[in-house]
Short mmCIF file of C-alpha atoms and ligand atoms in Angstrom, two decimals:
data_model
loop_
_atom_site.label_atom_id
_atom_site.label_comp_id
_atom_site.label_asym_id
_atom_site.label_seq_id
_atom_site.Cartn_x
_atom_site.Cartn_y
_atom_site.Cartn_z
CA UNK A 1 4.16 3.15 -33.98
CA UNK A 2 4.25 4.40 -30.46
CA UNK A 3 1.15 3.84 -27.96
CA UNK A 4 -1.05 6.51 -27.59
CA UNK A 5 -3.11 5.09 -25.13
CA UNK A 6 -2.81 2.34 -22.65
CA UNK A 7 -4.69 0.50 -19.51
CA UNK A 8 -2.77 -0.69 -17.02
CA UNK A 9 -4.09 -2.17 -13.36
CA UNK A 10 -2.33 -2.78 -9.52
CA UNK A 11 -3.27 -4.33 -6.80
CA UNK A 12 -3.49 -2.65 -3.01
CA UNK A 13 -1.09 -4.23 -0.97
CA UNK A 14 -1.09 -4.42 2.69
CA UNK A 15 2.27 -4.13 4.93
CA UNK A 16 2.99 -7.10 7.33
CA UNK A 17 6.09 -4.90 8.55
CA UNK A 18 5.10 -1.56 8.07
CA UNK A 19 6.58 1.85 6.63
CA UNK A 20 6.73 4.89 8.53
CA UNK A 21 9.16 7.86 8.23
CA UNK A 22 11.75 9.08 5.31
CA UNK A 23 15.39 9.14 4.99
CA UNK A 24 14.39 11.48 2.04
CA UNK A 25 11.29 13.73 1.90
CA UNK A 26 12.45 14.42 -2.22
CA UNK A 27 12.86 11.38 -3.42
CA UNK A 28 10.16 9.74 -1.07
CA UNK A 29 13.57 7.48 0.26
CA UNK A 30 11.96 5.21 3.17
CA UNK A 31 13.73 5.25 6.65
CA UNK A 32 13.12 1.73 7.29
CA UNK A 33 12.02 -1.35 4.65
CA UNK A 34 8.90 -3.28 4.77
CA UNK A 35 7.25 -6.41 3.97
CA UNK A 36 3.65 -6.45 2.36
CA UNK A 37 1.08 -8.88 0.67
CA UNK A 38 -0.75 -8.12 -2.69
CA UNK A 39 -4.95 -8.36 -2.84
CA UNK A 40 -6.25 -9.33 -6.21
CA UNK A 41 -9.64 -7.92 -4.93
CA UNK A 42 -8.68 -4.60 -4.49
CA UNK A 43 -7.15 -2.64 -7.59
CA UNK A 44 -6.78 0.65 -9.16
CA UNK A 45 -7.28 0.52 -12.99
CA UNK A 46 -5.47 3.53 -15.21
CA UNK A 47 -6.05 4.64 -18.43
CA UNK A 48 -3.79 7.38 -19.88
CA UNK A 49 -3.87 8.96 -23.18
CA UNK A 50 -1.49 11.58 -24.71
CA UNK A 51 -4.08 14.60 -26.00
CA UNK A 52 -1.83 16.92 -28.15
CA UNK A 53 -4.35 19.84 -27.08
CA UNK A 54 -3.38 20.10 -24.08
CA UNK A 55 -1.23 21.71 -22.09
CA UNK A 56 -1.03 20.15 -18.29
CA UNK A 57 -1.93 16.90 -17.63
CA UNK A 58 -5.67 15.97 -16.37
CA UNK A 59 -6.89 14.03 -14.18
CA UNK A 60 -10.45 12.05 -13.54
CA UNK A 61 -10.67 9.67 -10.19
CA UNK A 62 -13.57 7.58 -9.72
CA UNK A 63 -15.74 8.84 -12.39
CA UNK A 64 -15.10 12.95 -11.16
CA UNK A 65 -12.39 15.77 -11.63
CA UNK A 66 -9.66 15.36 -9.36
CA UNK A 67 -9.04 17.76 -6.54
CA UNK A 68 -6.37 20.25 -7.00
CA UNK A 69 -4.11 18.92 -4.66
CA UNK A 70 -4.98 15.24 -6.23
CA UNK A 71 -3.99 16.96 -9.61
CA UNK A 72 -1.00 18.64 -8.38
CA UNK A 73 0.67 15.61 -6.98
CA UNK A 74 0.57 13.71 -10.08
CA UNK A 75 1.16 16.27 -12.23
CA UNK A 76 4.75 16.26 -10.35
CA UNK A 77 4.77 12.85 -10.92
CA UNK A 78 4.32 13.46 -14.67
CA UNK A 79 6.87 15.51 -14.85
CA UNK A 80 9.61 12.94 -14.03
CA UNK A 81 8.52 11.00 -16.81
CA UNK A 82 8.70 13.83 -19.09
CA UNK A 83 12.14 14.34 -17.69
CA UNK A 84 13.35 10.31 -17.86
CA UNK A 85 11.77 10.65 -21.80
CA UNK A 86 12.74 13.54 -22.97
CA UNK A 87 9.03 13.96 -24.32
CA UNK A 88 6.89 16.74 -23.62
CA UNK A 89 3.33 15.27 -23.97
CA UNK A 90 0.57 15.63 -21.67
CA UNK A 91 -1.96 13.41 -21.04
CA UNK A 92 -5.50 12.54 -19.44
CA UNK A 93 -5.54 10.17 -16.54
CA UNK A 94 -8.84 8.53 -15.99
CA UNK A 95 -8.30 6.32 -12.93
CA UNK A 96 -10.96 4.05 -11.01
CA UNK A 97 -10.75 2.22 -7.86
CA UNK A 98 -12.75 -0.90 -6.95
CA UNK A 99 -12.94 -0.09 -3.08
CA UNK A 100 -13.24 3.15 -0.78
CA UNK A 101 -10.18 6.24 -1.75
CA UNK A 102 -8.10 7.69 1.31
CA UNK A 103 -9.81 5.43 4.00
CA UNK A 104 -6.93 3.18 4.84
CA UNK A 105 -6.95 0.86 2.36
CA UNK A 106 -3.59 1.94 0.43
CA UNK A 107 -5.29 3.53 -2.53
CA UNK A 108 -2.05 5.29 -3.04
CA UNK A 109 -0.21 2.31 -3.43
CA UNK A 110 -2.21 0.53 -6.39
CA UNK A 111 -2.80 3.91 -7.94
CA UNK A 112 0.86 5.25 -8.14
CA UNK A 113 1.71 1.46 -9.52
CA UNK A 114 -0.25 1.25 -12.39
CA UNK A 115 0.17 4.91 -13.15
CA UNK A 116 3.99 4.46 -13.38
CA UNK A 117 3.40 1.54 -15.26
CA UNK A 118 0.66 2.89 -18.16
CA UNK A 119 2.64 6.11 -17.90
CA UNK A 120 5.83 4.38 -18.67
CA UNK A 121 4.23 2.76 -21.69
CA UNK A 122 2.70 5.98 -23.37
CA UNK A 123 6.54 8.03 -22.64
CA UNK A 124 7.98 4.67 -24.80
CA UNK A 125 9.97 3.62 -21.86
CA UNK A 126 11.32 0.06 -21.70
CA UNK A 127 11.25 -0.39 -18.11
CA UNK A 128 12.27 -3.19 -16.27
CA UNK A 129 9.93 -4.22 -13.03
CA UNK A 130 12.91 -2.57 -10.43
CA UNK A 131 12.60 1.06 -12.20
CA UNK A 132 9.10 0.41 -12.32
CA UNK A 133 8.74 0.25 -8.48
CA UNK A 134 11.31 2.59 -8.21
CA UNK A 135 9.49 5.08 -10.24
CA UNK A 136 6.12 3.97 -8.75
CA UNK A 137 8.17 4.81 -4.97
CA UNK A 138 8.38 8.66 -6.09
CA UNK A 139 4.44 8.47 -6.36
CA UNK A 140 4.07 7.20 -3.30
CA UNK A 141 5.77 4.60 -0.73
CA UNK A 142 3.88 1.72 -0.91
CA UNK A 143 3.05 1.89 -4.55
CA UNK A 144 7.14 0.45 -5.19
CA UNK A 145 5.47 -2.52 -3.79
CA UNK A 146 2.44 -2.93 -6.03
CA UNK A 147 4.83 -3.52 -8.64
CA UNK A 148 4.51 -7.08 -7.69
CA UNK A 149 1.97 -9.64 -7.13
CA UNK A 150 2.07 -12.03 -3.83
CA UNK A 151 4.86 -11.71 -1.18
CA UNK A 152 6.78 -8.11 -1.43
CA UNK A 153 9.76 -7.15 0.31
CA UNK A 154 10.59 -2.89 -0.35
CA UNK A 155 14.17 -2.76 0.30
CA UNK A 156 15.43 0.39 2.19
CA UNK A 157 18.13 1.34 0.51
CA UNK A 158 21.33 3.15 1.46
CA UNK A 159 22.40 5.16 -1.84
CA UNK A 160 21.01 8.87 -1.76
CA UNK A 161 20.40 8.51 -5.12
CA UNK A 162 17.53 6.18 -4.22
CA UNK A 163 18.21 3.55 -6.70
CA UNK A 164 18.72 0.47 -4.55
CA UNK A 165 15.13 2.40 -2.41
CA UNK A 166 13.14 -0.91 -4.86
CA UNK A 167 10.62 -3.71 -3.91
CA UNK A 168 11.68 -7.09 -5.39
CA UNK A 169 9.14 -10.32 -5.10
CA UNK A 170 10.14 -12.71 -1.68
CA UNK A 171 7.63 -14.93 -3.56
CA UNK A 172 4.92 -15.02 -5.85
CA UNK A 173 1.40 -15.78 -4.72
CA UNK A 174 1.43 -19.40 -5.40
CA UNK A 175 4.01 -19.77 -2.58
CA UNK A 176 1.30 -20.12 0.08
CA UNK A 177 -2.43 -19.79 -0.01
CA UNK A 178 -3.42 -16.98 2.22
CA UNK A 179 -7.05 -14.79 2.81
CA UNK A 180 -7.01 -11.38 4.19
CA UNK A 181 -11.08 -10.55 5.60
CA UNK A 182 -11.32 -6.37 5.35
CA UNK A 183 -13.57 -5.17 8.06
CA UNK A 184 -14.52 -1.89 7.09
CA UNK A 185 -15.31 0.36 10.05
CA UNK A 186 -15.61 3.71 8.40
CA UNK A 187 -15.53 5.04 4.78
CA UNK A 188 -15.01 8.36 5.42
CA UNK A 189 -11.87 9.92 4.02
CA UNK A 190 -9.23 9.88 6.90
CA UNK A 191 -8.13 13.64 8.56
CA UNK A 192 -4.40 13.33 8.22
CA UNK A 193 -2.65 11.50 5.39
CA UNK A 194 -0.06 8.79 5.62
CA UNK A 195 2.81 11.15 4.56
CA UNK A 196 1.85 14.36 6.69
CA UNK A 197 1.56 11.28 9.39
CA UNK A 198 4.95 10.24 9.51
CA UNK A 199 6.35 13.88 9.37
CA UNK A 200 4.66 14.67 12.57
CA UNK A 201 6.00 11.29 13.72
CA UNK A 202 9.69 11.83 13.11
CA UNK A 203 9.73 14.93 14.15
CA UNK A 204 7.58 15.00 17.55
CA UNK A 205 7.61 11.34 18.61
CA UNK A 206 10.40 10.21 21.27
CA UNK A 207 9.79 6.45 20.01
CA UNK A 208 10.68 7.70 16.25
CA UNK A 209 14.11 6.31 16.61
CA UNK A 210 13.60 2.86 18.59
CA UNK A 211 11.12 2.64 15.74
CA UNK A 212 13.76 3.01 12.62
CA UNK A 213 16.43 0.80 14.90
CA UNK A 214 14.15 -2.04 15.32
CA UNK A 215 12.66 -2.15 12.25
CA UNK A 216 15.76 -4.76 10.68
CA UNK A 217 14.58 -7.47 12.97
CA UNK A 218 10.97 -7.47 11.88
CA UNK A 219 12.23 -7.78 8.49
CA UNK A 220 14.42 -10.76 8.73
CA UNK A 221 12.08 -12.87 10.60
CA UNK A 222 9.14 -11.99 8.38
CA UNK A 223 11.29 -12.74 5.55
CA UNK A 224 12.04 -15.92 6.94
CA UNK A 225 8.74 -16.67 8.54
CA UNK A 226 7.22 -16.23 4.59
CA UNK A 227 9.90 -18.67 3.61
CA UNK A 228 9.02 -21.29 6.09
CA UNK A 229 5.25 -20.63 5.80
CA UNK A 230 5.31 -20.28 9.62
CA UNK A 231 1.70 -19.08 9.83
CA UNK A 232 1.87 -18.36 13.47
CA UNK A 233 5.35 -16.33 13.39
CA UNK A 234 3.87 -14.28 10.17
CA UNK A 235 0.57 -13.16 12.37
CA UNK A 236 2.10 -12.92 15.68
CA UNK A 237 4.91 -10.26 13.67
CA UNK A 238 2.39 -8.33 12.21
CA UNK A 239 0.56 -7.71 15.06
CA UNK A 240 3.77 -6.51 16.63
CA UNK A 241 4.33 -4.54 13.86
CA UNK A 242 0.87 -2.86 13.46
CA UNK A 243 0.64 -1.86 16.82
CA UNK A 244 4.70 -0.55 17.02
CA UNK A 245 3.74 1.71 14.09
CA UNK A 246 0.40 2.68 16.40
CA UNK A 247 2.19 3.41 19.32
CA UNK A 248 4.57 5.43 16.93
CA UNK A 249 2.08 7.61 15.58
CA UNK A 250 -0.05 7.80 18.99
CA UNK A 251 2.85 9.10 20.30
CA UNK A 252 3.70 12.46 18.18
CA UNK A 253 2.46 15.88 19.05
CA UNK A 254 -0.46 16.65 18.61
CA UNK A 255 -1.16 12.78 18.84
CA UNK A 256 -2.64 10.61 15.65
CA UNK A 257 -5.36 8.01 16.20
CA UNK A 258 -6.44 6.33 13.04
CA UNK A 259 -8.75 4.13 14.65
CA UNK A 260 -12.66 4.02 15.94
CA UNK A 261 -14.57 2.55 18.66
CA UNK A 262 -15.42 -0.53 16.15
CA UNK A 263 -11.36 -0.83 15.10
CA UNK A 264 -10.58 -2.15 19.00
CA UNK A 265 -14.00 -3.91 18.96
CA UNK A 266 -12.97 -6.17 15.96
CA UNK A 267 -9.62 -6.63 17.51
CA UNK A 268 -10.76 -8.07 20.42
CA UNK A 269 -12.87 -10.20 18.96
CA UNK A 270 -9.57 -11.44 16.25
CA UNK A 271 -7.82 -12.10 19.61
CA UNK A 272 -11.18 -13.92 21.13
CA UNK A 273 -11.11 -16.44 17.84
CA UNK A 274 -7.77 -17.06 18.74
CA UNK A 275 -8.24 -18.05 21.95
CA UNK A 276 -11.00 -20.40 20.68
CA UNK A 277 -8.35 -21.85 18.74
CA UNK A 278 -8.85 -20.23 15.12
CA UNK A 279 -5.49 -19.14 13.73
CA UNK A 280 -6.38 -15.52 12.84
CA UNK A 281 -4.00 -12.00 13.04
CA UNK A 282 -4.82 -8.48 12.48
CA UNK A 283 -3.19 -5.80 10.81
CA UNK A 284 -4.28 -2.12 10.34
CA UNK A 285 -2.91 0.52 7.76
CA UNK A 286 -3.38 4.11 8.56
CA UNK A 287 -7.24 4.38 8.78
CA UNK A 288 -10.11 2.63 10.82
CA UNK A 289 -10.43 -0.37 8.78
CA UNK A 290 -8.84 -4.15 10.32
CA UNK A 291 -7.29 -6.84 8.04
CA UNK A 292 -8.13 -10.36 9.95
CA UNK A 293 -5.15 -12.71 8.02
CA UNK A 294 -6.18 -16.33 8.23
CA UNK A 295 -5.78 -19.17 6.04
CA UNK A 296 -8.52 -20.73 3.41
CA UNK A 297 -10.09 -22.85 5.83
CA UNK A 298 -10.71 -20.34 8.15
CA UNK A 299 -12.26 -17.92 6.19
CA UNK A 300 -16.39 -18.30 6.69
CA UNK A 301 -16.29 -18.62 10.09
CA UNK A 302 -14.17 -15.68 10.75
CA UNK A 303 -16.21 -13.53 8.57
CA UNK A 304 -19.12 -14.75 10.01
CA UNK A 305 -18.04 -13.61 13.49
CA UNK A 306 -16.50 -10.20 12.56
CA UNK A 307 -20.13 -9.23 10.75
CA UNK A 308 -21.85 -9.42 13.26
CA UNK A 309 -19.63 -6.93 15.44
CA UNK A 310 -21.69 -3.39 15.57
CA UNK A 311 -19.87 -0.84 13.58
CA UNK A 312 -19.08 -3.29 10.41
CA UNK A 313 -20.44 -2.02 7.56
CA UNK A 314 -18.73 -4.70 5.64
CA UNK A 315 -15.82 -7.54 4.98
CA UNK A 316 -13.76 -8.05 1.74
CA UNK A 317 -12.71 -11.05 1.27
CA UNK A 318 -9.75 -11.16 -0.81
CA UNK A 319 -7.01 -14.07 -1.55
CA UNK A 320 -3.66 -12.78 -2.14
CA UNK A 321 -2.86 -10.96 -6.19
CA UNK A 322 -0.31 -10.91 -8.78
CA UNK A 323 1.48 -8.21 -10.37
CA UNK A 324 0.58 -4.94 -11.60
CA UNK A 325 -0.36 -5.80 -15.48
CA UNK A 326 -0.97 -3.46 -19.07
CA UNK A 327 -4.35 -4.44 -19.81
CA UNK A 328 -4.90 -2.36 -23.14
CA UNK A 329 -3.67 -0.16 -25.11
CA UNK A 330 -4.44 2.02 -28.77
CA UNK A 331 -1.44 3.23 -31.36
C1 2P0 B 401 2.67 0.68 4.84
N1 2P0 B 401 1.53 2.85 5.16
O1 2P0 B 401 3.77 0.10 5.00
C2 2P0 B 401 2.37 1.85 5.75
C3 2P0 B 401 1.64 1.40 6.97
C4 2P0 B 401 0.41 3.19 5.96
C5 2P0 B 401 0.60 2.47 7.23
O2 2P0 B 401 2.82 3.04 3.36
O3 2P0 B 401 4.16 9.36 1.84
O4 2P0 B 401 0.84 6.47 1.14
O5 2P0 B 401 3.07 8.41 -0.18
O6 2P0 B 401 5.20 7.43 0.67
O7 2P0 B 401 2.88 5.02 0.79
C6 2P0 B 401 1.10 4.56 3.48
O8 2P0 B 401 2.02 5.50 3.09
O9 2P0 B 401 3.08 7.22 1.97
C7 2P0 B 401 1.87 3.43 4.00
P1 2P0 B 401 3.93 8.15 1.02
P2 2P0 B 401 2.17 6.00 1.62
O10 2P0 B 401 1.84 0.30 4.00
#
């Protein structure tokens, strides 16, 4: 009997090497590969159920109606797995997150991942984890790597067919024990989204190409610094990274600036710790909010310094997650 209804949840994931920019606007086709980590405390949990009644698909985010644009992107979305199936069903979508939508925490990412995942289930496709995230990559970027629990490498691709355009695992999270502390600076929904972002970047910024050409570098040594649980060469490269991907998107026209007044304060102060000696690096996603990556034994006193910076409304503490799982389902 097929399933009729099924429960599926992803984990965020943050980028140690960033994405930014396109080869393909259609089929979502990166210009340049990245590296991310998975965080078990931040997830998107989908339920989807084919209703025979209807006739477009509907969805509910975080208890409410979706907004029509919300709607309209994953309604595209549904329609390539009513394409891949052959099936015609709609369905209701009732989707929660556990932390703040839109505000630069890659809601996107866990959300597109365990809706190609529950939606694969309910269209009776057998798919295997690489045309999950390559599925989950049409939803949105960074969702091909919330396919995949612990260390994530999202592989460019060359083909324009996008097939080879898949996150595999560099390692699962057992590899090595790592904490990422979320300062959250602002929960307001950011002003321009990721993917209007890096279409004003590539085509206004003059840095858009030295960023695509020097993105293979960052990869490789991440890859290898991940492998050889360099702690030191992991930070100092994301940090590199981060800010590249800042300057990038500081430099198109008009000029984007995802951060706040409390964003450089909690910087300086990750910077500060290390000069104290505490082994702590920052990252930050397109939004306000700073991920401070440190290891286990780190972790209270780092939090402990970065609350009491004005402007932090709050840390998340989150060790690294596994992969994006069916967690019921109803024939
Ligand atoms: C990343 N970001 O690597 C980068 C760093 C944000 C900053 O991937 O257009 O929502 O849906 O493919 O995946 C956010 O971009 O963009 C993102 P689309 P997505 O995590």
């Amino acid at each position: 009997m097929n399933v009729t209804k099924t429960t599926a949840l992803a984990h965020s994931n943050i980028a140690l090497v960033k994405y930014w920019g396109k080869r393909n606007t259609q089929l979502n086709l990166p210009a340049v590969g990245s590296i991310s980590i998975n965080l078990e405390n931040l997830h998107t949990t989908t339920s989807i159920e084919v209703k025979e009644h209807l006739k477009s698909d509907e969805l509910f985010l975080n208890g409410n109606p979706a907004k029509k644009h919300e709607s309209e992107r994953v309604r595209s979305f549904m329609d390539l797995l009513r394409k891949k199936s052959g099936n015609k069903i709609f369905t209701e979508i009732i989707s929660h997150n556990n932390f703040p939508t839109s505000a630069g925490l890659a809601s996107s990412a866990s959300a597109f991942a365990a809706l190609s995942l529950a939606a694969s289930c309910v269209f009776g496709l057998q798919s295997s984890k690489e045309e999950l995230s390559e599925l989950a990559r049409q939803g949105s970027g960074s969702a091909a790597r919330s396919i995949y629990g612990g260390f994530v490498e999202m592989k460019k691709g060359s083909r324009h067919d996008g097939i080879d355009a898949v996150a595999i695992q560099l390692a699962p999270k057992e590899h090595w024990e790592l904490r990422l502390l979320i300062a959250i600076t602002s929960e307001s929904k950011k002003e321009t989204g990721s993917t209007d972002g890096m279409k004003l970047s590539e085509k206004t910024s003059p840095y858009y190409k030295g960023w695509v050409k020097s993105s293979t570098p960052d990869i490789d040594e991440m890859r290898s610094a991940i492998y050889n649980k360099d702690f030191q060469k992991l930070g100092e490269l994301a940090e590199f990274s981060c800010l590249k991907m800042h300057g990038l998107v500081m430099s198109s026209r008009p000029g984007l600036l995802y951060w706040n007044g409390t964003t450089i304060e909690v910087i300086h102060a990750i910077k500060e710790l290390r000069r104290r000696g505490t082994a702590v690096y920052f990252t930050i996603d397109a939004g306000p909010q700073v991920k401070a990556i440190c290891l286990p034994k780190d972790t209270i006193q780092i939090k402990k310094e970065l609350e009491q910076i004005p402007g932090v409304k709050k840390i998340i503490e989150t060790p690294l997650g596994g992969d994006a799982r069916i967690i019921g389902g109803e024939s």
